[in-house]
Amino acid sequence: MRINTREELVKARERYLASLNSQRKKILVCAGTGCVAGGSLKIYERLKEIMDGLGVKNCVMLEKEPHDSVGLKKSGCHGFCEMGPLIRIEPMGWLYIKVRLEDCEEIIQKSILGDECIERLIYCDKEGNTYEKQEEIPFYKQQTRLALEHCGQINAESITEYIAVGGYQAVAKALFDMSSEDIVNEVIKASLRGRGGGGFPTGKKWQQVLNQKEEVKYIVCNGDEGDPGAFMDRSMMEGDPHRVIEGMIIAGIATRAHYGYIYVRAEYPLAVSRLQTAIDKANKRGLLGKNILNSGFDYELKISQGAGAFVCGEGSALTASIEGNRGMPRVKPPRTVEKGLFGKPTVLNNVETFCNVPSIILNGADWYNQYGPENNHGTKAFALTGNVNNTGLIEVPMGTPLRKVIFDIGGGVKGGEFKAVQIGGPSGGCLCYNDKDNHLDLPLDFDSLKKVGAMIGSGGLVVMNNKSCMVEVARFFMNFTQNESCGKCVPCREGTKRMLELLDDIVEGRGTLEHLELLEELAETVSETALCGLGKTAASPVTSTLKYFRDEYIAHVVEKRCPAGQCKALVNFTIDATLCKGCTKCARMCPVGAITGNLKEAHTIDTTKCIKCRACIDGCAFHAIHEV
């Protein structure tokens, strides 16, 4: 079981790859969190039950030697979350969408025992075009998957399949063909920047830790991912856990660190389970632990579960949490690279950053630099959510225009016209498209976004249509930030609370122009004086919406009107006397008796009683009731 040398790793790959290729067909059932919630594990069990009943040899874990069979696999996230549960059939590359339990028998009979594609289960776009192969679907065709290369393509729980597709070869190269300095220089040359926040150069961080004279150093992977609407890191941990581990081992070799921690929120039980399984199997195979591949290099890796505090995405708060203390940031310097976990030099990167490392080491920085613009090389994974037709997990080259992401990959805006996108979660900002600002053609990279007051952050993209109230959006994110403030510093603890109170006043009709002035003053104070990076960016949703949608704020505080019609306190209903037939249905439906009138006469609404429940609007057959 143990792989003792580099030569044995090469032979193991050849053997496992031959076994993988001997499977005449493969069924890859998406077992990411989204599809699991939709019942994909029950579909997986049903497929196995049917094949066992028919005497079809199937294997759920890769055989040691080549064997003619059907591979049945729990894969990682396929990405097309809008269409789940998803099943991919190999070697044809068919993707079946919205699969149900009752579809399983037909899939086995027609696609596995036969060679027939089931037309009703393949993707069909709004124009009626159908796509059998996954790679032909526009959602996938426009992407470039590097960090997500194996997600949805292999068994997420199998170390043998990971080895078969080249897993741990980068570790072998780092151990035997490169020095620590060589690895660091290659990562610097690749211009890999941290994918979890501000985009700090990864190689520079590794160099700083390598330069430290301390004997004990740590590698920490941030898998906390607390941004609303973000699930990139979770999907990578669930779908390709060995790639995360491999990237961390290489970071250890590069900085001469022998201990690592993966910090994962306990709200990600599937990610925790698959990571622990992967760590156990890697230890058993000799790819973790003592004397990896007989190189003399030791590396111990553990999982630390967090309680789901947003502030623990900040480096010093995260390390404090691992140490068993309350997750709160500290004053810097010293930086984490000097005194991090347990007071020792620490490399801290997020999951996606580590997932990029094996490919860079195997293929070289020059290969990696073909993707993305100068100083922003590589790809970026985004969680595409909100008012967009194709929600899901995507990966595109850095510098890809926002327009391509939303309209070509995302399939356009749902339920209205494009208005804005919140990027980078609560720490990010709004991008928009109007008469003054055109962010749709803005390249999505660290430097371009910084120029317009936004940031990539971890990669959440929440698309909003023209029915979204931007003041309410700012209030939502401020409410989240205020709830998640650790309370250690006054600017964040009190400043965000005061800003939330002002936003509450505005959406509830009590706002004035002075509220806007105070909001801007507080935003500047919090940004300049908060202790940690999360506090410093807490006001970003407010400042960006004030900048690009100030007219909506003015409408709320001066006209006492919500242009999008979303703020209940600023919406009133009226009955058009020329359309009302006096049927009395609206009066009978009103739960608070706000509507009065005689039979066959126009009715009226008492706005002081109306609770804006919309029951009257929804029930009026003559469309006589309108919002004003």
XYZ file of C-alpha atoms in Angstrom:
628
model
C 0.000 0.000 0.000
C 2.783 2.445 0.871
C 4.533 4.224 -2.002
C 8.141 4.472 -0.888
C 9.960 6.079 -3.809
C 9.441 8.342 -6.780
C 9.853 5.337 -9.061
C 7.080 3.515 -7.235
C 4.839 6.572 -7.623
C 5.436 6.551 -11.402
C 4.647 2.830 -11.590
C 1.548 3.280 -9.449
C 0.321 5.990 -11.790
C 0.823 3.771 -14.831
C -1.021 0.901 -13.162
C -3.921 3.013 -11.907
C -4.248 4.862 -15.220
C -4.434 1.544 -17.089
C -7.119 0.402 -14.661
C -9.038 3.677 -15.081
C -8.869 3.395 -18.864
C -10.059 -0.218 -18.752
C -13.449 0.887 -17.458
C -15.486 0.705 -20.616
C -17.919 3.325 -19.352
C -17.983 5.658 -16.384
C -20.898 7.231 -14.538
C -19.871 10.377 -12.678
C -22.609 11.391 -10.265
C -22.143 14.922 -8.944
C -21.687 14.633 -5.186
C -21.069 18.283 -4.435
C -23.195 19.880 -1.722
C -25.722 21.384 -4.156
C -26.474 18.137 -5.981
C -26.388 16.130 -2.736
C -29.126 18.448 -1.445
C -31.054 17.622 -4.630
C -30.832 13.869 -3.998
C -27.772 12.827 -6.009
C -26.609 10.276 -3.415
C -29.949 8.473 -3.666
C -29.515 8.479 -7.439
C -26.022 7.029 -6.992
C -27.350 4.206 -4.788
C -30.196 3.509 -7.212
C -27.819 3.266 -10.179
C -25.699 0.746 -8.280
C -28.763 -1.212 -7.220
C -29.965 -1.490 -10.828
C -26.556 -2.577 -12.165
C -26.151 -5.158 -9.396
C -29.606 -6.487 -10.155
C -28.780 -6.832 -13.848
C -25.409 -8.436 -13.161
C -23.474 -5.520 -14.644
C -19.988 -5.477 -13.087
C -19.378 -2.056 -11.615
C -16.693 -0.669 -9.360
C -17.056 2.264 -7.038
C -13.350 2.397 -6.188
C -10.597 1.940 -8.753
C -9.343 -1.647 -9.166
C -5.626 -2.267 -8.609
C -5.301 -3.856 -12.035
C -7.124 -3.278 -15.360
C -10.574 -4.829 -15.279
C -13.461 -4.575 -17.742
C -16.234 -2.862 -15.770
C -18.434 0.207 -15.439
C -17.006 2.849 -13.114
C -19.580 4.374 -10.764
C -18.150 7.450 -9.078
C -19.097 10.158 -6.615
C -17.449 13.107 -8.307
C -16.962 16.630 -7.112
C -19.026 19.618 -8.188
C -19.630 19.802 -11.949
C -20.337 23.509 -11.594
C -23.692 23.804 -13.374
C -25.600 24.056 -10.081
C -28.732 25.484 -11.713
C -29.235 22.167 -13.544
C -28.489 19.659 -10.778
C -28.533 16.799 -9.955
C -25.988 16.166 -12.718
C -24.577 12.967 -14.206
C -21.728 12.711 -16.716
C -21.388 9.597 -18.897
C -17.912 8.707 -20.139
C -16.262 8.217 -22.585
C -18.974 9.998 -24.584
C -18.900 13.142 -22.449
C -22.693 13.301 -22.153
C -24.083 15.495 -19.375
C -27.515 14.671 -18.011
C -29.263 17.458 -16.102
C -31.990 17.516 -13.441
C -31.793 13.755 -13.095
C -34.450 12.057 -10.971
C -34.616 8.625 -9.338
C -37.073 7.408 -11.961
C -34.513 8.209 -14.705
C -31.922 5.747 -13.392
C -33.215 2.594 -15.064
C -33.412 4.298 -18.459
C -29.861 5.612 -18.029
C -28.539 2.099 -17.372
C -30.550 0.429 -20.119
C -29.961 2.984 -22.869
C -26.657 4.741 -22.067
C -24.676 2.055 -20.225
C -25.906 -1.232 -21.718
C -26.520 0.546 -25.009
C -24.926 3.609 -26.609
C -27.944 5.868 -26.741
C -28.002 9.436 -25.484
C -31.238 10.294 -23.692
C -32.372 13.472 -25.398
C -34.806 14.614 -22.716
C -32.007 14.690 -20.099
C -29.522 16.831 -22.029
C -29.250 20.611 -21.839
C -31.482 22.731 -24.091
C -31.027 26.520 -24.242
C -33.727 29.190 -24.623
C -33.422 29.058 -28.416
C -34.086 25.319 -28.466
C -30.505 24.258 -29.180
C -29.557 20.959 -27.519
C -26.089 19.904 -26.374
C -25.102 16.292 -25.777
C -21.508 16.838 -24.684
C -20.721 18.784 -21.545
C -17.869 20.716 -23.166
C -20.197 21.996 -25.915
C -22.621 23.661 -23.509
C -21.942 27.446 -23.572
C -21.710 27.478 -19.766
C -18.663 25.171 -19.967
C -17.302 26.090 -23.398
C -16.371 29.622 -22.327
C -14.426 28.452 -19.251
C -10.781 27.532 -18.653
C -10.482 25.078 -15.773
C -7.108 24.818 -14.058
C -7.832 24.798 -10.320
C -11.116 22.985 -11.047
C -9.472 20.645 -13.547
C -10.479 17.430 -11.761
C -13.745 18.533 -10.145
C -16.494 16.469 -11.732
C -13.961 14.373 -13.671
C -12.745 11.830 -11.084
C -13.935 10.084 -7.929
C -13.544 12.736 -5.239
C -12.873 10.088 -2.567
C -10.248 8.065 -4.451
C -6.519 8.630 -4.028
C -5.843 6.046 -6.723
C -7.771 8.033 -9.338
C -5.966 11.206 -8.293
C -2.629 9.417 -8.731
C -3.847 8.051 -12.085
C -4.409 11.573 -13.466
C -0.975 12.756 -12.316
C -1.567 13.447 -8.637
C 1.476 13.937 -6.366
C 3.847 14.081 -9.352
C 4.384 17.769 -8.561
C 5.387 16.827 -5.002
C 7.917 14.357 -6.409
C 9.331 17.011 -8.727
C 9.553 19.537 -5.883
C 11.307 17.013 -3.645
C 13.864 15.643 -6.088
C 14.329 18.151 -8.913
C 14.025 21.529 -7.181
C 15.414 23.330 -4.165
C 13.238 25.420 -1.860
C 14.539 28.531 -3.607
C 13.708 27.052 -7.021
C 10.099 26.440 -5.988
C 9.667 29.918 -4.545
C 11.207 31.526 -7.635
C 8.909 29.530 -9.922
C 5.832 30.674 -8.001
C 7.120 34.269 -8.095
C 7.728 34.002 -11.834
C 4.192 32.663 -12.316
C 2.799 35.843 -10.689
C 0.402 33.706 -8.637
C -1.509 36.032 -6.337
C -3.600 34.976 -3.360
C -7.097 34.004 -4.456
C -8.750 34.648 -1.115
C -8.824 38.436 -0.802
C -6.518 41.267 -1.767
C -4.313 39.314 -4.171
C -0.964 39.473 -2.323
C 1.835 37.775 -4.357
C 2.050 34.164 -3.176
C 5.711 33.688 -4.016
C 6.676 36.808 -2.082
C 4.873 35.498 0.991
C 6.614 32.123 0.678
C 9.969 33.873 0.282
C 9.424 35.796 3.514
C 8.704 32.586 5.439
C 11.641 30.777 3.825
C 13.942 33.595 4.989
C 12.918 33.149 8.637
C 15.540 31.398 10.784
C 13.036 29.582 13.007
C 13.155 25.793 12.798
C 9.393 25.341 13.302
C 7.158 26.841 10.607
C 3.571 26.260 9.564
C 1.508 26.111 6.393
C -2.132 27.090 6.954
C -4.910 26.712 4.399
C -7.872 29.066 4.823
C -11.009 27.106 3.931
C -13.319 29.251 6.057
C -15.041 31.048 3.125
C -17.586 33.172 4.973
C -18.779 35.438 2.138
C -22.524 35.206 1.368
C -22.969 33.491 -1.992
C -19.419 32.084 -2.192
C -18.730 28.349 -2.533
C -15.555 28.026 -4.604
C -13.246 26.755 -1.860
C -15.915 24.418 -0.532
C -16.325 22.823 -3.954
C -12.574 22.324 -4.345
C -12.240 20.740 -0.918
C -15.174 18.444 -1.659
C -14.288 17.633 -5.252
C -10.480 17.512 -5.315
C -9.159 17.292 -1.729
C -5.842 15.684 -2.721
C -5.003 18.699 -4.901
C -5.356 20.967 -1.864
C -3.086 18.653 0.113
C -0.522 18.478 -2.685
C -0.325 22.268 -2.922
C 0.216 22.508 0.832
C 2.990 19.888 0.792
C 4.785 21.831 -1.953
C 4.452 25.017 0.130
C 6.023 23.105 3.017
C 8.927 21.969 0.845
C 9.364 25.524 -0.453
C 9.534 27.114 2.999
C 11.012 24.154 4.931
C 7.867 23.865 7.019
C 6.863 20.441 8.329
C 3.435 21.140 9.806
C 0.180 22.165 8.184
C -3.394 22.972 9.163
C -6.501 23.194 7.010
C -8.976 25.551 8.682
C -12.520 24.638 7.594
C -15.785 25.876 8.994
C -17.806 23.099 10.628
C -20.741 24.177 8.436
C -18.938 22.348 5.600
C -19.314 18.753 6.889
C -18.866 17.163 3.463
C -15.635 19.086 2.860
C -14.343 18.123 6.315
C -15.183 14.464 5.730
C -13.526 14.261 2.308
C -10.443 16.144 3.438
C -10.004 13.836 6.406
C -10.452 10.786 4.174
C -7.848 12.187 1.775
C -5.384 12.920 4.617
C -5.805 9.407 6.016
C -5.237 7.798 2.612
C -2.243 10.007 1.812
C -0.676 9.090 5.158
C -1.297 5.407 4.494
C 0.312 5.655 1.047
C 3.373 7.443 2.385
C 2.559 10.697 0.585
C 2.080 12.468 3.923
C 3.803 11.999 7.246
C 7.342 10.761 7.789
C 9.948 10.513 5.046
C 7.719 11.217 2.036
C 8.878 9.159 -0.975
C 12.076 8.308 0.930
C 13.211 11.940 0.529
C 13.857 12.634 4.200
C 11.117 15.295 4.191
C 8.402 15.010 6.851
C 5.049 16.759 6.671
C 2.179 16.445 9.130
C -1.261 17.760 8.196
C -4.325 18.294 10.403
C -7.812 19.739 10.049
C -9.043 22.465 12.393
C -12.771 23.181 12.360
C -14.045 26.713 12.860
C -17.409 27.832 14.222
C -18.378 29.855 11.146
C -17.209 33.319 12.200
C -16.676 35.621 9.209
C -13.831 37.401 10.997
C -11.857 34.143 11.074
C -11.186 34.651 7.391
C -8.672 37.282 8.565
C -5.227 35.786 9.076
C -4.478 36.585 12.718
C -8.047 35.767 13.807
C -7.835 32.454 11.962
C -4.578 31.427 13.621
C -5.950 32.477 17.017
C -8.929 30.188 16.427
C -6.681 27.229 15.543
C -4.766 27.851 18.779
C -8.009 27.447 20.713
C -8.525 31.125 21.443
C -11.372 33.400 20.449
C -11.001 34.321 16.795
C -10.070 37.993 16.938
C -7.496 39.914 14.884
C -4.432 41.448 16.476
C -2.370 44.539 15.785
C 0.272 44.121 13.085
C 3.273 44.077 12.780
C 4.538 41.466 13.407
C 3.008 39.911 10.286
C 1.865 36.316 10.028
C 4.955 35.432 7.995
C 7.052 36.384 11.030
C 4.864 35.373 13.959
C 1.760 33.496 12.939
C 0.401 30.205 14.227
C 1.746 29.462 17.740
C 4.058 32.479 17.319
C 5.968 30.841 14.461
C 6.486 31.912 10.812
C 3.384 30.921 8.860
C 2.310 30.732 5.221
C -1.433 31.449 5.020
C -3.187 31.001 1.677
C -6.691 29.982 0.726
C -7.821 26.724 -0.907
C -7.860 27.981 -4.500
C -4.333 29.387 -4.209
C -2.954 26.002 -3.128
C -4.931 24.262 -5.909
C -3.016 26.307 -8.507
C 0.411 25.289 -7.184
C 0.764 21.670 -8.464
C 0.121 22.705 -12.087
C 2.647 25.553 -11.845
C 5.347 23.214 -10.516
C 4.635 20.486 -13.090
C 4.174 22.708 -16.151
C 6.281 25.737 -15.237
C 5.639 29.442 -14.800
C 5.841 30.143 -18.543
C 2.915 27.807 -19.146
C 0.898 29.481 -16.387
C 1.689 32.959 -17.697
C -0.198 32.299 -20.937
C -3.397 32.846 -18.951
C -4.400 36.326 -17.828
C -2.797 39.781 -18.168
C 0.540 40.956 -16.795
C 0.822 40.704 -13.018
C -2.568 38.920 -12.927
C -1.709 35.573 -14.453
C -3.720 32.392 -14.195
C -7.437 31.808 -13.762
C -10.024 32.694 -11.135
C -12.959 30.647 -9.890
C -16.217 32.507 -9.248
C -19.487 31.535 -7.613
C -22.076 32.982 -9.994
C -25.381 33.579 -8.195
C -28.319 35.964 -8.018
C -30.480 37.118 -10.936
C -28.627 35.156 -13.593
C -29.961 32.284 -15.692
C -27.042 29.893 -15.203
C -25.955 29.939 -11.579
C -22.992 27.826 -10.545
C -19.267 27.454 -10.130
C -17.105 28.770 -12.977
C -13.422 29.356 -13.722
C -12.128 31.827 -16.296
C -8.760 33.416 -17.150
C -7.932 36.526 -15.150
C -8.930 39.597 -17.133
C -12.098 38.063 -18.585
C -14.693 40.853 -19.067
C -17.659 40.869 -16.728
C -19.976 40.902 -19.756
C -18.665 37.515 -20.902
C -19.143 36.018 -17.454
C -22.732 37.216 -17.055
C -24.081 36.893 -20.595
C -22.004 34.207 -22.337
C -21.392 31.857 -19.401
C -24.231 32.919 -17.122
C -26.773 32.992 -19.943
C -27.904 36.541 -19.241
C -29.865 38.283 -16.515
C -33.010 36.653 -15.156
C -36.212 38.550 -14.404
C -35.184 41.907 -15.830
C -32.248 43.905 -17.175
C -28.743 44.023 -15.752
C -28.304 46.595 -13.025
C -25.304 45.656 -10.900
C -23.156 42.865 -9.532
C -21.780 42.635 -6.010
C -18.279 41.215 -6.260
C -16.059 40.054 -3.419
C -18.803 39.667 -0.813
C -19.208 42.174 2.037
C -15.590 43.291 1.562
C -16.107 44.019 -2.123
C -18.176 46.534 -3.992
C -20.751 47.012 -6.723
C -20.074 47.053 -10.437
C -22.746 48.546 -12.659
C -23.801 49.572 -16.155
C -25.493 52.958 -16.684
C -25.147 56.246 -18.565
C -22.036 57.225 -16.578
C -20.303 53.944 -15.792
C -19.755 50.846 -17.917
C -18.319 48.057 -15.811
C -19.645 45.269 -18.029
C -16.527 45.499 -20.176
C -14.205 45.766 -17.174
C -11.557 43.009 -17.004
C -11.954 40.880 -13.883
C -8.499 41.087 -12.360
C -7.029 42.498 -9.156
C -5.664 45.746 -10.574
C -8.623 46.686 -12.795
C -11.143 46.195 -10.000
C -9.069 48.170 -7.530
C -9.238 51.203 -9.835
C -13.044 51.311 -9.563
C -13.177 50.709 -5.805
C -13.968 46.984 -5.888
C -12.037 43.770 -5.298
C -12.195 40.144 -6.396
C -12.150 38.909 -2.804
C -12.747 35.192 -2.651
C -14.774 35.308 -5.870
C -18.467 35.676 -5.094
C -20.482 37.265 -7.927
C -24.066 38.196 -7.032
C -25.892 39.492 -10.116
C -28.783 41.929 -9.641
C -31.470 42.990 -12.102
C -33.271 46.328 -12.362
C -35.819 45.244 -9.750
C -33.142 45.239 -7.039
C -32.961 48.120 -4.573
C -29.317 49.077 -4.143
C -29.959 50.754 -0.799
C -31.418 47.517 0.522
C -28.447 45.602 -0.945
C -26.073 47.874 1.000
C -28.210 47.422 4.123
C -28.151 43.617 3.725
C -24.361 43.457 3.535
C -23.936 45.975 6.354
C -26.268 43.891 8.515
C -24.103 40.843 7.782
C -20.873 42.700 8.546
C -22.236 44.203 11.746
C -23.426 40.807 12.989
C -20.047 39.268 12.180
C -17.904 41.995 13.753
C -15.750 40.469 16.481
C -16.142 43.667 18.503
C -12.478 44.105 19.359
C -12.030 47.569 17.834
C -14.389 50.501 18.315
C -14.493 51.709 14.664
C -15.823 48.377 13.414
C -17.945 47.468 16.437
C -19.669 50.853 16.784
C -19.180 52.289 13.305
C -20.896 49.459 11.445
C -23.733 49.513 13.994
C -24.329 53.229 13.434
C -24.148 52.766 9.638
C -26.697 49.957 9.813
C -29.030 52.149 11.888
C -28.768 54.915 9.279
C -29.526 52.479 6.455
C -32.489 51.095 8.412
C -33.820 54.640 8.726
C -33.430 55.227 4.996
C -35.254 52.078 3.836
C -37.981 52.612 6.443
C -38.735 56.154 5.308
C -37.036 58.106 8.103
C -33.951 59.090 6.129
C -32.732 62.617 5.382
C -29.923 64.121 3.356
C -27.975 64.377 6.611
C -28.117 60.566 6.808
C -26.166 60.358 3.549
C -23.523 62.789 4.774
C -23.114 60.869 8.025
C -22.925 57.563 6.160
C -20.035 58.829 4.068
C -18.274 60.258 7.114
C -18.624 57.014 9.069
C -17.525 54.921 6.066
C -14.323 56.932 5.792
C -13.622 56.684 9.524
C -14.225 52.922 9.698
C -12.116 52.284 6.591
C -9.160 54.284 7.913
C -9.164 53.215 11.569
C -10.476 49.638 11.842
C -8.021 47.081 13.192
C -8.149 44.399 10.496
C -8.679 44.141 6.763
C -12.275 42.994 7.166
C -13.127 46.063 9.219
C -11.344 48.351 6.779
C -13.484 47.031 3.889
C -16.761 46.709 5.835
C -18.103 49.957 4.367
C -17.328 49.025 0.738
C -20.904 48.044 -0.246
C -22.150 51.371 1.110
C -19.469 53.534 -0.485
C -19.785 51.824 -3.873
C -23.587 52.023 -3.979
C -23.471 55.665 -2.879
C -21.009 56.336 -5.676
C -22.850 54.583 -8.488
C -26.487 54.699 -7.298
C -26.707 57.957 -5.379
C -29.938 58.838 -7.193
C -31.619 55.866 -5.480
C -30.505 57.106 -2.077
C -31.844 60.585 -2.947
C -35.191 59.092 -3.975
C -35.409 57.287 -0.643
C -34.596 60.282 1.569
C -36.107 63.188 -0.403
C -38.989 61.710 -2.368
C -39.661 58.949 0.173
C -39.825 56.553 -2.741
C -38.038 53.284 -3.554
C -37.474 53.287 -7.340
C -37.252 49.484 -7.374
C -40.393 49.089 -5.278
C -38.657 46.798 -2.782
C -38.713 48.847 0.426
C -42.150 48.210 1.916
C -42.210 51.321 4.065
C -41.804 53.503 0.969
C -44.410 51.749 -1.159
C -48.096 52.755 -1.118
C -51.003 51.219 -2.967
C -53.815 53.038 -4.735
C -56.961 51.913 -6.528
C -57.634 53.290 -10.010
C -61.300 54.299 -9.873
C -61.638 53.980 -13.647
C -60.656 50.307 -13.530
C -62.237 49.222 -10.220
C -65.576 47.399 -10.718
C -66.513 47.338 -7.039
C -66.432 43.550 -6.846
C -65.306 43.785 -3.171
C -62.787 40.925 -3.580
C -59.856 43.116 -2.510
C -61.694 44.244 0.638
C -62.476 40.647 1.531
C -58.815 39.613 0.983
C -57.259 42.464 2.995
C -56.112 40.992 6.342
C -56.201 44.353 8.184
C -59.380 45.928 6.764
C -57.529 48.722 4.987
C -59.816 48.614 1.911
C -63.370 49.932 2.021
C -66.156 50.616 -0.474
C -69.648 49.668 -1.569
C -70.608 46.953 -4.031
C -70.243 48.055 -7.649
C -68.501 51.288 -6.557
C -64.800 52.154 -6.666
C -62.978 51.218 -3.458
C -60.265 53.084 -1.563
C -57.216 52.096 0.510
C -56.391 53.580 3.913
C -52.584 53.790 3.653
C -52.235 54.225 7.416
C -53.625 50.703 7.923
C -52.072 49.027 4.854
C -49.278 46.552 5.685
C -48.152 46.198 2.036
C -48.794 42.455 1.906
C -49.795 42.701 -1.805
C -52.756 40.366 -1.338
C -55.034 42.942 -2.992
C -52.754 43.399 -6.013
C -52.389 39.669 -6.526
C -56.138 39.097 -6.162
C -57.508 41.924 -8.338
C -58.764 40.512 -11.638
C -59.099 43.977 -13.171
C -55.527 45.200 -12.427
C -56.988 48.251 -10.725
C -54.550 48.359 -7.792
C -51.080 49.850 -8.347
C -47.952 50.705 -6.391
C -47.115 54.416 -6.074
